[in-house]
Coordinates of N, CA and C in Angstrom, one line a residue:
Q1127 N 0.8 -1.2 0.0 CA 0.0 0.0 0.0 C 0.9 1.2 0.0
Y1128 N 0.3 2.3 -0.6 CA 1.1 3.5 -0.7 C 0.1 4.6 -0.3
G1129 N 0.3 5.3 0.8 CA -0.6 6.3 1.3 C -2.0 5.9 1.5
G1130 N -2.1 4.6 2.0 CA -3.5 4.1 2.2 C -4.2 3.6 1.0
R1131 N -3.5 3.7 -0.2 CA -4.2 3.1 -1.4 C -3.3 2.0 -1.9
S1132 N -4.0 1.0 -2.5 CA -3.3 -0.1 -3.1 C -2.6 0.3 -4.4
V1133 N -1.4 -0.2 -4.6 CA -0.7 0.1 -5.9 C -0.8 -1.0 -6.8
T1134 N -1.5 -2.1 -6.5 CA -1.7 -3.2 -7.4 C -2.5 -2.8 -8.6
K1135 N -2.1 -3.1 -9.8 CA -2.8 -2.7 -11.0 C -3.5 -4.0 -11.5
K1136 N -4.7 -3.8 -11.9 CA -5.5 -4.9 -12.4 C -5.8 -4.8 -13.9
V1137 N -5.5 -5.9 -14.6 CA -5.7 -5.9 -16.1 C -6.7 -7.0 -16.4
F1138 N -7.7 -6.6 -17.2 CA -8.7 -7.5 -17.7 C -8.6 -7.7 -19.2
L1139 N -8.2 -8.9 -19.6 CA -8.0 -9.1 -21.1 C -9.0 -10.1 -21.5
L1140 N -10.0 -9.7 -22.4 CA -11.0 -10.6 -22.8 C -10.6 -11.3 -24.1
H1141 N -10.6 -12.6 -24.1 CA -10.1 -13.4 -25.2 C -11.2 -13.8 -26.2
I1142 N -12.4 -13.3 -26.1 CA -13.5 -13.6 -27.0 C -14.1 -12.3 -27.4
P1143 N -14.9 -12.3 -28.5 CA -15.5 -11.1 -29.0 C -16.4 -10.5 -27.9
F1144 N -16.5 -9.2 -27.8 CA -17.3 -8.5 -26.9 C -18.6 -8.2 -27.6
P1145 N -19.8 -8.5 -26.9 CA -21.1 -8.3 -27.6 C -21.4 -6.8 -27.6
T1146 N -22.4 -6.5 -28.4 CA -22.9 -5.1 -28.6 C -23.7 -4.7 -27.3
S1147 N -23.9 -3.4 -27.2 CA -24.6 -2.8 -26.0 C -26.0 -3.4 -25.9
M1148 N -26.6 -3.7 -27.0 CA -28.0 -4.3 -26.9 C -28.0 -5.5 -26.0
C1149 N -27.0 -6.3 -26.1 CA -27.0 -7.6 -25.2 C -27.0 -7.2 -23.8
F1150 N -26.2 -6.1 -23.4 CA -26.2 -5.7 -22.0 C -27.5 -5.1 -21.5
R1151 N -28.2 -4.4 -22.5 CA -29.5 -3.9 -22.1 C -30.5 -5.0 -21.8
E1152 N -30.4 -6.1 -22.4 CA -31.3 -7.2 -22.2 C -31.0 -8.0 -20.9
L1153 N -29.8 -7.9 -20.5 CA -29.4 -8.7 -19.3 C -29.8 -7.9 -18.0
E1154 N -30.4 -8.6 -17.1 CA -30.8 -8.0 -15.8 C -29.6 -7.4 -15.1
C1155 N -28.4 -8.0 -15.2 CA -27.2 -7.6 -14.5 C -26.2 -7.0 -15.5
G1156 N -26.6 -6.5 -16.7 CA -25.7 -6.0 -17.7 C -25.0 -4.8 -17.2
E1157 N -25.6 -3.9 -16.5 CA -24.9 -2.7 -16.0 C -23.9 -3.1 -14.9
E1158 N -24.2 -4.0 -14.1 CA -23.2 -4.5 -13.1 C -22.0 -5.1 -13.7
I1159 N -22.2 -5.9 -14.8 CA -21.1 -6.5 -15.5 C -20.1 -5.4 -16.0
L1160 N -20.7 -4.4 -16.7 CA -19.8 -3.3 -17.2 C -19.1 -2.6 -16.1
K1161 N -19.8 -2.3 -15.0 CA -19.2 -1.6 -13.8 C -18.1 -2.5 -13.3
G1162 N -18.3 -3.8 -13.2 CA -17.3 -4.7 -12.7 C -16.0 -4.7 -13.5
M1163 N -16.2 -4.6 -14.9 CA -15.0 -4.6 -15.7 C -14.2 -3.3 -15.5
L1164 N -14.9 -2.2 -15.2 CA -14.3 -0.9 -15.0 C -13.5 -0.8 -13.7
H1165 N -13.6 -1.9 -12.9 CA -12.7 -1.9 -11.7 C -11.3 -2.2 -12.0
A1166 N -11.1 -2.7 -13.2 CA -9.7 -2.9 -13.7 C -9.0 -1.6 -14.1
D1167 N -7.7 -1.6 -14.1 CA -7.0 -0.4 -14.5 C -6.8 -0.4 -16.0
V1168 N -6.8 -1.6 -16.6 CA -6.7 -1.7 -18.1 C -7.7 -2.8 -18.5
V1169 N -8.5 -2.5 -19.5 CA -9.4 -3.5 -20.1 C -8.9 -3.7 -21.6
G1170 N -8.5 -4.9 -21.9 CA -8.0 -5.2 -23.2 C -8.8 -6.1 -24.0
F1171 N -8.7 -6.0 -25.4 CA -9.5 -6.8 -26.3 C -8.6 -7.2 -27.4
H1172 N -8.9 -8.2 -28.2 CA -8.1 -8.6 -29.3 C -8.3 -7.8 -30.6
A1173 N -9.4 -7.1 -30.7 CA -9.7 -6.4 -32.0 C -10.4 -5.1 -31.6
F1174 N -10.2 -4.1 -32.5 CA -10.8 -2.8 -32.3 C -12.3 -2.9 -32.2
D1175 N -12.9 -3.7 -33.1 CA -14.4 -3.9 -33.0 C -14.9 -4.3 -31.6
H1176 N -14.2 -5.2 -31.0 CA -14.6 -5.6 -29.6 C -14.4 -4.4 -28.6
A1177 N -13.3 -3.7 -28.7 CA -13.2 -2.5 -27.9 C -14.2 -1.5 -28.2
R1178 N -14.6 -1.3 -29.4 CA -15.6 -0.3 -29.8 C -17.0 -0.7 -29.2
H1179 N -17.3 -2.0 -29.2 CA -18.5 -2.5 -28.6 C -18.5 -2.1 -27.1
F1180 N -17.4 -2.3 -26.4 CA -17.3 -2.0 -25.0 C -17.4 -0.5 -24.8
L1181 N -16.8 0.3 -25.6 CA -16.9 1.8 -25.4 C -18.3 2.2 -25.6
N1182 N -19.0 1.7 -26.6 CA -20.4 2.0 -26.9 C -21.3 1.6 -25.7
A1183 N -21.0 0.4 -25.2 CA -21.9 -0.1 -24.1 C -21.7 0.8 -22.9
T1184 N -20.5 1.2 -22.5 CA -20.2 2.0 -21.3 C -20.8 3.4 -21.6
K1185 N -20.9 3.9 -22.8 CA -21.5 5.2 -23.1 C -23.0 5.1 -23.0
R1186 N -23.6 4.1 -23.7 CA -25.0 4.1 -23.8 C -25.7 3.6 -22.5
I1187 N -25.0 2.7 -21.8 CA -25.7 2.2 -20.6 C -25.3 2.9 -19.3
L1188 N -24.0 3.3 -19.2 CA -23.5 3.9 -18.0 C -23.3 5.4 -18.1
G1189 N -23.5 5.9 -19.4 CA -23.3 7.4 -19.6 C -21.9 7.9 -19.6
L1190 N -20.9 7.0 -19.7 CA -19.5 7.4 -19.6 C -19.0 7.6 -21.0
R1191 N -18.1 8.6 -21.1 CA -17.4 8.9 -22.4 C -16.0 8.5 -22.4
H1192 N -15.5 8.2 -23.5 CA -14.1 7.9 -23.6 C -13.3 9.0 -24.2
E1193 N -12.0 9.0 -24.0 CA -11.2 10.1 -24.5 C -9.9 9.6 -25.0
S1194 N -9.3 10.3 -26.0 CA -8.0 10.0 -26.5 C -6.9 10.5 -25.5
L1195 N -6.0 9.6 -25.3 CA -4.9 10.0 -24.3 C -3.6 10.0 -25.1
V1196 N -2.6 10.6 -24.5 CA -1.2 10.7 -25.1 C -0.8 9.3 -25.5
G1197 N -0.1 9.2 -26.6 CA 0.4 7.9 -27.1 C -0.6 7.1 -27.8
G1198 N -1.8 7.7 -28.2 CA -2.8 6.9 -28.9 C -3.6 6.0 -28.1
L1199 N -3.6 6.1 -26.8 CA -4.4 5.3 -25.9 C -5.8 5.8 -25.8
I1200 N -6.7 5.0 -25.3 CA -8.1 5.4 -25.1 C -8.4 5.2 -23.6
G1201 N -9.0 6.2 -23.0 CA -9.3 6.1 -21.6 C -10.8 6.4 -21.3
I1202 N -11.3 5.7 -20.3 CA -12.7 6.0 -19.8 C -12.5 6.6 -18.4
K1203 N -13.0 7.8 -18.2 CA -12.9 8.4 -16.9 C -14.1 8.0 -16.1
I1204 N -13.9 7.5 -14.9 CA -14.9 7.1 -14.0 C -14.5 7.5 -12.6
G1205 N -15.2 8.6 -12.1 CA -14.8 9.2 -10.9 C -13.4 9.9 -11.1
R1206 N -12.5 9.6 -10.2 CA -11.1 10.1 -10.3 C -10.2 9.2 -11.1
K1207 N -10.7 8.1 -11.5 CA -9.9 7.1 -12.2 C -10.1 7.1 -13.7
T1208 N -9.0 6.8 -14.4 CA -9.1 6.6 -15.9 C -8.7 5.2 -16.2
V1209 N -9.7 4.4 -16.8 CA -9.4 3.0 -17.2 C -9.0 3.1 -18.6
L1210 N -7.8 2.4 -18.9 CA -7.3 2.3 -20.2 C -8.0 1.2 -21.0
V1211 N -8.3 1.5 -22.2 CA -8.9 0.4 -23.1 C -7.9 0.2 -24.2
T1212 N -7.5 -1.1 -24.3 CA -6.4 -1.4 -25.3 C -6.9 -2.5 -26.2
M1213 N -6.1 -2.6 -27.3 CA -6.3 -3.7 -28.3 C -5.0 -4.4 -28.4
H1214 N -5.0 -5.8 -28.3 CA -3.8 -6.6 -28.4 C -4.1 -7.8 -29.3
N1215 N -3.4 -8.0 -30.3 CA -3.5 -9.2 -31.1 C -2.6 -10.2 -30.5
V1216 N -3.1 -11.0 -29.6 CA -2.3 -12.0 -28.9 C -2.6 -13.3 -29.5
S1217 N -1.5 -13.9 -30.0 CA -1.6 -15.3 -30.6 C -0.3 -16.0 -30.6
I1218 N -0.3 -17.2 -30.9 CA 0.9 -18.0 -31.0 C 1.4 -18.0 -32.5
E1219 N 2.6 -17.6 -32.7 CA 3.2 -17.6 -34.0 C 3.8 -19.0 -34.3
P1220 N 3.2 -19.7 -35.3 CA 3.6 -21.1 -35.5 C 5.1 -21.2 -35.9
Y1221 N 5.6 -20.3 -36.7 CA 7.0 -20.5 -37.1 C 7.9 -20.3 -35.9
Q1222 N 7.6 -19.4 -35.0 CA 8.4 -19.3 -33.8 C 8.3 -20.5 -32.9
L1223 N 7.1 -21.0 -32.8 CA 7.0 -22.2 -32.0 C 7.7 -23.4 -32.6
E1224 N 7.6 -23.6 -33.9 CA 8.4 -24.7 -34.5 C 9.9 -24.5 -34.3
G1225 N 10.3 -23.3 -34.5 CA 11.8 -23.0 -34.3 C 12.2 -23.3 -32.9
M1226 N 11.4 -23.1 -31.9 CA 11.8 -23.4 -30.5 C 11.7 -24.9 -30.2
L1227 N 10.8 -25.5 -30.9 CA 10.6 -27.0 -30.6 C 11.8 -27.8 -31.2
F1228 N 12.4 -27.3 -32.3 CA 13.4 -28.1 -33.0 C 14.8 -27.6 -32.8
T1229 N 15.0 -26.8 -31.8 CA 16.4 -26.3 -31.5 C 16.9 -27.0 -30.2

C-alpha cells in the first residue's frame, strides 16, 4: 500500500468477442457487468471492433465517455480514475513455436 491506497494494478483481457450494447441492455445484470469490468486499470481486447462495442456499451448504458490519451491510448474516466482500453492481437506464431521446438 502507498498512502493508504493499493498500488496493485488490475488488467482484464477478454479473449473472446465482446457483444454489442444491446446484449447488456437485455441482461438483468448488464450494468453491473460493465461496472465490474471498469474496476480494472486496463481493459484489453483482441480487436478494435470488440473494444468499440465495450466503449459504446459504457457510453449508452453507464453514460460514460471515452477520450484519446497521449500515445494513442483510449481512456474511460470514471470518478477520479481513468481506465485504459487497449487492443492486443495476442496469438501463437507457428513459425516461432516450430523453431523453438526443433532447437
